[in-house]
Tab-separated table of C-alpha atoms in Angstrom:
chain	number	residue	atom	x	y	z
A	1	MET	CA	0.000	0.000	0.000
A	2	GLN	CA	1.481	3.328	-1.121
A	3	GLU	CA	0.960	6.278	1.205
A	4	VAL	CA	0.275	9.855	0.129
A	5	LEU	CA	0.726	12.761	2.539
A	6	ILE	CA	-1.621	15.693	1.797
A	7	ILE	CA	-1.094	19.120	3.428
A	8	ASP	CA	-3.675	21.842	2.740
A	9	ASP	CA	-5.390	24.277	5.099
A	10	THR	CA	-8.594	24.247	3.022
A	11	GLU	CA	-10.905	21.441	4.091
A	12	ILE	CA	-12.608	21.078	0.708
A	13	ASN	CA	-9.220	20.507	-0.927
A	14	LEU	CA	-8.316	17.841	1.591
A	15	ILE	CA	-11.594	16.047	0.864
A	16	LEU	CA	-11.140	16.384	-2.906
A	17	PHE	CA	-7.528	15.255	-2.995
A	18	GLY	CA	-8.248	12.376	-0.640
A	19	ALA	CA	-11.115	11.191	-2.835
A	20	LEU	CA	-8.940	11.368	-5.952
A	21	ILE	CA	-6.154	9.371	-4.300
A	22	LYS	CA	-8.672	6.626	-3.504
A	23	LYS	CA	-9.173	6.186	-7.257
A	24	LEU	CA	-5.558	5.102	-7.629
A	25	ASP	CA	-4.749	1.423	-7.086
A	26	ASN	CA	-3.199	0.375	-3.801
A	27	CYS	CA	-3.062	3.915	-2.346
A	28	GLN	CA	-4.163	5.555	0.881
A	29	SER	CA	-3.966	9.200	1.926
A	30	HIS	CA	-3.057	10.921	5.185
A	31	SER	CA	-4.479	14.432	5.250
A	32	PHE	CA	-3.522	17.329	7.538
A	33	ALA	CA	-4.842	20.890	7.590
A	34	GLY	CA	-1.747	22.105	9.464
A	35	PRO	CA	1.755	21.735	8.005
A	36	LEU	CA	3.299	21.210	11.470
A	37	GLU	CA	0.990	18.243	12.093
A	38	GLY	CA	1.997	16.854	8.720
A	39	LEU	CA	5.690	17.181	9.623
A	40	ALA	CA	5.084	15.409	12.924
A	41	TRP	CA	3.507	12.492	11.040
A	42	ALA	CA	6.367	12.407	8.523
A	43	ALA	CA	8.906	12.230	11.356
A	44	THR	CA	7.843	8.610	11.953
A	45	HIS	CA	6.601	7.629	8.474
A	46	THR	CA	7.987	7.598	4.941
A	47	PRO	CA	5.307	8.564	2.408
A	48	ASP	CA	5.529	7.680	-1.277
A	49	LEU	CA	4.234	11.101	-2.365
A	50	VAL	CA	3.645	14.488	-0.732
A	51	ILE	CA	1.027	16.955	-1.993
A	52	VAL	CA	1.387	20.360	-0.343
A	53	ASP	CA	-0.241	23.765	-0.833
A	54	TYR	CA	1.882	26.916	-0.917
A	55	MET	CA	-0.276	29.356	1.065
A	56	MET	CA	-0.831	28.002	4.576
A	57	PRO	CA	-0.781	29.295	8.170
A	58	ASP	CA	2.134	28.751	10.602
A	59	ILE	CA	4.594	27.945	7.823
A	60	ASP	CA	4.124	28.123	4.055
A	61	GLY	CA	4.712	25.326	1.582
A	62	LEU	CA	8.330	26.347	0.929
A	63	GLU	CA	9.338	26.078	4.561
A	64	PHE	CA	7.412	22.822	4.876
A	65	ILE	CA	9.426	21.362	1.988
A	66	GLN	CA	12.724	22.480	3.541
A	67	ARG	CA	11.858	20.925	6.898
A	68	PHE	CA	10.505	17.774	5.256
A	69	ARG	CA	13.647	17.343	3.168
A	70	ALA	CA	15.745	17.680	6.328
A	71	LEU	CA	14.249	14.399	7.589
A	72	PRO	CA	16.850	11.744	6.595
A	73	HIS	CA	14.275	9.197	5.429
A	74	CYS	CA	12.391	11.776	3.338
A	75	ALA	CA	15.235	13.179	1.258
A	76	ASP	CA	14.083	11.460	-1.956
A	77	VAL	CA	10.296	11.399	-1.546
A	78	PRO	CA	8.524	13.074	-4.540
A	79	ILE	CA	6.781	16.360	-3.692
A	80	LEU	CA	3.901	17.833	-5.712
A	81	MET	CA	3.231	21.497	-4.876
A	82	ILE	CA	-0.041	23.346	-5.433
A	83	THR	CA	0.442	26.956	-6.603
A	84	ALA	CA	-1.359	29.636	-8.587
A	85	ASN	CA	-0.483	30.134	-12.256
A	86	ASP	CA	1.073	33.544	-11.675
A	87	GLN	CA	3.423	32.409	-8.888
A	88	LYS	CA	6.498	31.615	-11.033
A	89	GLN	CA	8.940	33.004	-8.496
A	90	VAL	CA	7.393	30.761	-5.866
A	91	ARG	CA	7.887	27.787	-8.195
A	92	TYR	CA	11.540	28.637	-8.731
A	93	ARG	CA	12.094	28.838	-4.987
A	94	ALA	CA	10.157	25.607	-4.505
A	95	LEU	CA	12.426	23.828	-6.984
A	96	ASP	CA	15.440	25.060	-5.028
A	97	SER	CA	13.823	23.752	-1.829
A	98	GLY	CA	13.201	20.296	-3.254
A	99	ALA	CA	9.802	20.261	-4.999
A	100	ASN	CA	9.578	17.870	-7.945
A	101	ASP	CA	6.432	19.020	-9.768
A	102	PHE	CA	3.570	21.524	-9.603
A	103	LEU	CA	-0.188	21.723	-10.028
A	104	ALA	CA	-1.859	25.015	-10.825
A	105	LYS	CA	-5.043	26.236	-9.156
A	106	PRO	CA	-7.809	25.487	-9.835
A	107	VAL	CA	-6.695	21.856	-9.841
A	108	ASP	CA	-7.759	19.778	-12.841
A	109	LYS	CA	-8.817	16.298	-11.682
A	110	VAL	CA	-7.457	14.481	-14.723
A	111	GLU	CA	-4.109	16.272	-14.479
A	112	PHE	CA	-3.988	15.631	-10.721
A	113	LEU	CA	-4.492	11.883	-11.190
A	114	ALA	CA	-1.965	11.686	-14.028
A	115	ARG	CA	0.758	13.558	-12.170
A	116	ALA	CA	0.130	11.719	-8.899
A	117	LYS	CA	0.184	8.346	-10.689
A	118	ASN	CA	3.452	9.166	-12.479
A	119	MET	CA	5.152	10.337	-9.298
A	120	LEU	CA	3.967	7.292	-7.371
A	121	SER	CA	5.396	5.086	-10.129
A	122	LEU	CA	8.724	6.877	-9.784
A	123	SER	CA	8.596	6.446	-6.022
A	124	SER	CA	7.890	2.744	-6.392
A	125	ALA	CA	10.781	2.341	-8.836
A	126	ARG	CA	13.085	4.225	-6.458
A	127	ARG	CA	12.176	1.920	-3.576
A	128	LYS	CA	12.670	-1.185	-5.700
A	129	LEU	CA	16.060	0.133	-6.762
A	130	ALA	CA	16.986	0.805	-3.135
A	131	ASP	CA	15.857	-2.697	-2.149
A	132	HIS	CA	17.887	-4.170	-5.010
A	133	ALA	CA	20.936	-2.168	-3.977
A	134	GLU	CA	20.581	-3.431	-0.408
A	135	TRP	CA	20.230	-6.996	-1.700
A	136	LEU	CA	23.387	-6.587	-3.777
A	137	ALA	CA	25.222	-5.122	-0.766
A	138	SER	CA	24.062	-8.076	1.334
A	139	GLU	CA	25.315	-10.549	-1.277
A	140	VAL	CA	28.663	-8.751	-1.451
A	141	ARG	CA	28.946	-8.928	2.344
A	142	LYS	CA	28.239	-12.672	2.260
A	143	ALA	CA	30.798	-13.277	-0.499
A	144	THR	CA	33.367	-11.142	1.309
A	145	GLU	CA	32.837	-13.085	4.529
A	146	VAL	CA	33.443	-16.356	2.660
A	147	ILE	CA	36.711	-14.957	1.289
A	148	LEU	CA	37.756	-13.707	4.720
A	149	GLN	CA	36.975	-17.085	6.266
A	150	ARG	CA	39.147	-18.808	3.675
A	151	GLU	CA	41.897	-16.297	4.382
A	152	ARG	CA	41.649	-16.961	8.118
A	153	ASP	CA	41.818	-20.676	7.482
A	154	THR	CA	45.020	-20.179	5.472
A	155	VAL	CA	46.550	-18.079	8.253
A	156	PHE	CA	45.633	-20.627	10.918
A	157	ARG	CA	47.173	-23.446	8.907
A	158	LEU	CA	50.365	-21.441	8.426
A	159	CYS	CA	50.570	-20.809	12.159
A	160	LYS	CA	49.800	-24.447	12.880
A	161	ALA	CA	52.687	-25.498	10.643
A	162	ALA	CA	55.017	-23.192	12.572
A	163	GLU	CA	53.618	-24.472	15.865
A	164	TYR	CA	54.635	-28.045	15.004
A	165	ARG	CA	58.272	-26.926	14.879
A	166	ASP	CA	58.210	-24.345	17.660
A	167	PRO	CA	58.271	-25.452	21.310
A	168	GLU	CA	55.856	-22.630	22.118
A	169	THR	CA	52.238	-23.765	22.406
A	170	GLY	CA	48.940	-22.844	20.815
A	171	ALA	CA	47.924	-21.332	24.141
A	172	HIS	CA	50.846	-18.893	23.925
A	173	ILE	CA	49.799	-17.802	20.439
A	174	LEU	CA	46.207	-17.212	21.546
A	175	ARG	CA	47.200	-15.338	24.699
A	176	MET	CA	49.642	-12.992	22.997
A	177	ALA	CA	47.167	-12.315	20.166
A	178	HIS	CA	44.446	-11.326	22.632
A	179	TYR	CA	46.931	-9.316	24.707
A	180	SER	CA	47.838	-7.469	21.504
A	181	GLN	CA	44.207	-6.704	20.741
A	182	LEU	CA	43.734	-5.428	24.305
A	183	ILE	CA	46.705	-3.065	23.984
A	184	ALA	CA	45.382	-1.780	20.646
A	185	LYS	CA	41.973	-1.142	22.213
A	186	ASN	CA	43.467	0.751	25.151
A	187	LEU	CA	45.585	2.824	22.756
A	188	GLY	CA	42.382	3.886	21.013
A	189	LEU	CA	43.049	2.171	17.683
A	190	PRO	CA	39.939	1.715	15.491
A	191	VAL	CA	38.009	-1.520	15.952
A	192	ASP	CA	38.950	-2.786	12.485
A	193	GLN	CA	42.635	-2.321	13.365
A	194	GLN	CA	42.140	-4.162	16.664
A	195	GLU	CA	40.561	-7.089	14.798
A	196	LEU	CA	43.276	-7.047	12.136
A	197	LEU	CA	45.956	-7.211	14.831
A	198	LEU	CA	44.167	-10.080	16.573
A	199	GLU	CA	44.286	-12.107	13.352
A	200	ALA	CA	47.809	-11.099	12.296
A	201	ALA	CA	49.665	-11.305	15.624
A	202	PRO	CA	49.810	-15.142	15.655
A	203	MET	CA	52.141	-14.971	12.639
A	204	HIS	CA	54.848	-13.081	14.542
A	205	ASP	CA	57.188	-16.090	14.736
A	206	ILE	CA	56.189	-17.809	11.479
A	207	GLY	CA	59.786	-17.356	10.269
A	208	LYS	CA	60.984	-19.956	12.783
A	209	VAL	CA	60.062	-22.585	10.195
A	210	GLY	CA	63.339	-21.594	8.541
A	211	ILE	CA	65.480	-22.182	11.653
A	212	THR	CA	67.236	-25.535	12.016
A	213	ASP	CA	66.071	-27.905	14.737
A	214	ASN	CA	69.364	-27.992	16.609
A	215	ILE	CA	68.959	-24.263	17.298
A	216	LEU	CA	65.182	-23.941	17.468
A	217	LEU	CA	64.753	-26.898	19.814
A	218	LYS	CA	67.897	-26.431	21.893
A	219	PRO	CA	66.901	-26.823	25.576
A	220	GLY	CA	69.489	-24.386	26.940
A	221	ARG	CA	70.607	-20.856	26.145
A	222	LEU	CA	71.871	-20.161	22.637
A	223	ASP	CA	75.473	-19.121	22.184
A	224	GLU	CA	76.291	-15.956	20.285
A	225	ALA	CA	76.604	-17.643	16.879
A	226	GLU	CA	73.384	-19.603	17.382
A	227	PHE	CA	71.540	-16.486	18.470
A	228	GLU	CA	72.638	-14.706	15.276
A	229	ILE	CA	71.064	-17.520	13.301
A	230	MET	CA	67.912	-17.445	15.436
A	231	LYS	CA	67.546	-13.711	14.775
A	232	GLN	CA	67.068	-14.497	11.105
A	233	HIS	CA	63.526	-15.739	11.811
A	234	ALA	CA	62.266	-12.142	11.725
A	235	ALA	CA	63.441	-11.660	8.139
A	236	PHE	CA	62.335	-15.190	7.171
A	237	GLY	CA	58.810	-14.439	8.380
A	238	TYR	CA	58.716	-11.188	6.469
A	239	GLU	CA	59.910	-12.848	3.256
A	240	LEU	CA	57.293	-15.567	3.649
A	241	LEU	CA	54.358	-13.162	4.082
A	242	LYS	CA	55.303	-10.030	2.122
A	243	ASN	CA	53.753	-8.899	-1.194
A	244	SER	CA	50.400	-10.533	-0.404
A	245	ASN	CA	47.091	-8.947	-1.422
A	246	SER	CA	45.719	-9.962	1.968
A	247	ARG	CA	45.545	-7.247	4.646
A	248	VAL	CA	46.080	-9.901	7.308
A	249	LEU	CA	49.203	-11.312	5.674
A	250	GLN	CA	50.535	-7.790	5.026
A	251	ALA	CA	50.088	-6.990	8.725
A	252	GLY	CA	51.636	-10.342	9.619
A	253	ALA	CA	54.703	-9.558	7.493
A	254	GLU	CA	55.133	-6.218	9.248
A	255	ILE	CA	54.800	-7.824	12.676
A	256	ALA	CA	57.141	-10.708	11.859
A	257	LEU	CA	59.849	-8.287	10.763
A	258	GLY	CA	59.500	-5.736	13.540
A	259	HIS	CA	58.443	-7.432	16.773
A	260	HIS	CA	62.060	-7.765	17.985
A	261	GLU	CA	62.907	-4.120	17.355
A	262	LYS	CA	63.481	-2.090	20.531
A	263	PHE	CA	62.261	1.400	21.281
A	264	ASP	CA	65.812	2.698	21.821
A	265	GLY	CA	67.035	1.313	18.479
A	266	SER	CA	69.030	-1.619	19.902
A	267	GLY	CA	66.764	-4.347	18.518
A	268	TYR	CA	66.876	-6.379	15.308
A	269	PRO	CA	66.844	-6.898	12.351
A	270	GLN	CA	66.780	-3.232	11.228
A	271	GLY	CA	67.672	-1.365	14.408
A	272	LEU	CA	64.596	0.852	14.110
A	273	LYS	CA	63.955	3.370	16.869
A	274	GLY	CA	60.872	4.881	18.515
A	275	GLU	CA	57.876	5.460	16.299
A	276	ALA	CA	59.826	4.355	13.230
A	277	ILE	CA	58.877	0.878	14.475
A	278	PRO	CA	55.370	0.070	13.164
A	279	ILE	CA	52.719	0.327	15.874
A	280	PHE	CA	51.620	-3.301	15.444
A	281	SER	CA	55.199	-4.459	16.023
A	282	ARG	CA	55.526	-2.269	19.133
A	283	ILE	CA	52.296	-3.720	20.515
A	284	VAL	CA	53.212	-7.334	19.803
A	285	ALA	CA	56.640	-6.844	21.416
A	286	VAL	CA	54.952	-6.144	24.766
A	287	ALA	CA	52.354	-8.922	24.470
A	288	ASP	CA	54.856	-11.538	23.287
A	289	VAL	CA	57.520	-10.815	25.909
A	290	PHE	CA	55.037	-10.726	28.784
A	291	ASP	CA	53.576	-14.101	27.867
A	292	ALA	CA	56.996	-15.639	27.207
A	293	LEU	CA	58.198	-14.498	30.630
A	294	THR	CA	55.152	-15.843	32.471
A	295	SER	CA	55.123	-19.194	30.631
A	296	GLU	CA	57.126	-22.254	31.627
A	297	ARG	CA	59.399	-23.716	28.978
A	298	PRO	CA	61.719	-26.775	28.970
A	299	TYR	CA	64.666	-24.404	29.397
A	300	LYS	CA	63.193	-22.054	32.065
A	301	LYS	CA	60.695	-21.608	34.868
A	302	ALA	CA	57.781	-19.219	34.528
A	303	TRP	CA	58.269	-15.777	36.051
A	304	THR	CA	55.711	-14.459	38.495
A	305	LEU	CA	53.287	-11.828	37.264
A	306	GLU	CA	54.959	-9.254	39.489
A	307	GLN	CA	58.390	-10.014	38.012
A	308	ALA	CA	57.045	-9.774	34.476
A	309	VAL	CA	55.312	-6.442	35.182
A	310	ASP	CA	58.514	-5.102	36.721
A	311	PHE	CA	60.393	-6.152	33.589
A	312	LEU	CA	57.922	-4.291	31.342
A	313	ASN	CA	58.112	-1.176	33.488
A	314	ALA	CA	61.908	-1.298	33.561
A	315	GLY	CA	62.027	-1.684	29.771
A	316	ALA	CA	59.533	1.100	29.000
A	317	GLY	CA	61.356	3.661	26.868
A	318	THR	CA	64.280	1.360	26.082
A	319	HIS	CA	62.990	-2.062	25.048
A	320	PHE	CA	59.305	-1.162	24.793
A	321	ASP	CA	57.128	1.741	23.675
A	322	PRO	CA	56.036	3.280	27.027
A	323	ARG	CA	52.529	3.913	25.684
A	324	CYS	CA	52.117	0.246	24.810
A	325	VAL	CA	53.324	-0.844	28.239
A	326	GLN	CA	50.898	1.536	29.933
A	327	ALA	CA	48.022	0.437	27.697
A	328	PHE	CA	48.764	-3.186	28.641
A	329	LEU	CA	48.919	-2.458	32.365
A	330	ASN	CA	45.763	-0.305	32.226
A	331	GLY	CA	43.881	-3.418	31.139
A	332	PHE	CA	45.564	-5.820	33.543
A	333	ASP	CA	42.271	-7.199	34.854
A	334	GLU	CA	41.483	-8.281	31.284
A	335	VAL	CA	45.037	-9.632	30.931
A	336	LEU	CA	44.344	-11.989	33.835
A	337	VAL	CA	41.056	-13.098	32.269
A	338	ILE	CA	42.820	-13.906	28.980
A	339	ARG	CA	45.614	-15.703	30.837
A	340	ASP	CA	43.128	-17.874	32.722
A	341	ARG	CA	41.109	-18.602	29.587
A	342	TYR	CA	44.001	-20.104	27.608
A	343	GLN	CA	46.084	-22.394	29.809
A	344	GLU	CA	48.853	-24.766	28.742
A	345	GLU	CA	47.446	-27.689	30.676
A	346	ASP	CA	44.154	-27.397	28.782
A	347	ASP	CA	46.022	-28.419	25.587
A	348	VAL	CA	44.541	-25.418	23.812
A	349	GLU	CA	44.326	-25.841	20.055
A	350	PHE	CA	44.951	-22.787	17.882
A	351	THR	CA	41.804	-22.465	15.744
A	352	ALA	CA	39.755	-19.762	14.042
A	353	SER	CA	37.010	-19.973	16.637
A	354	LYS	CA	39.446	-19.093	19.434
A	355	LEU	CA	40.294	-15.762	17.789
A	356	LEU	CA	36.855	-14.644	16.623
């Protein structure tokens, strides 16, 4: 049922126009003698056509059109204005205000029906087009989600491959990824950047697939020569992920390369300093180190939370970006929740569902 809004302060015109609208198929009219009452109705309804007189009390037809057009849902509704033949200047101003067509007084019934029918047809076509556009947008969203899900699956399988060779567990990967997202949130990064970091952070050590087992799996401390080889995993990870069309893999490449850089420039592999280090890498550096310190490994005991926090505070400004450290500590209650959620003894598996 198409709805027609009629505004005219003359009762006989309201009766006439309403009767004519009834002759059109699938139409109903809503008539108001006062333009302000008509605006109040339009505030909660979207008519398919508006018929408005020019000369009215309170506000004239021009001001009515301006106020009506200001309603977000009424910006494209056709407006038919009733004016006298000699009111050309009024018509010009009405066009500027948003009127679409005019009827001259005295109103001819045949012309009224023809113009109203044509404008209602245009309104119907506009709504169908809008519905079609929304349907297309919905289909694009569905297709995009399928692509993103495939991309996530690829990322998870890459990380799983690295996990098979790395003594660190799936629980570590999940904890540090969620810690990273928490830091990004507390830094005020946009939600889409927080989500991107959550998905990309698990790839920080993907380059360890290129490190030989005798170094990667060594139970004790690495000597200087072995450590130089181990440091190559940052560049290996970058080379593995770079030049991808995927935003997630691009972010992963950046993180893999930069998460061992230090805020004072003493890190590797590029020796970047301060804000020259990408923000994702600065965030992951804090999340990764904190979880590594507080996790037990074959070659070390887990540090206490207090010791790990002291280490972050001591390294703020040298090893770590102070803002990232503070953002992490500001959300420490959430840190504890994440830490309890993903425990080593639960044999946590790194899967898509754990990150989403």
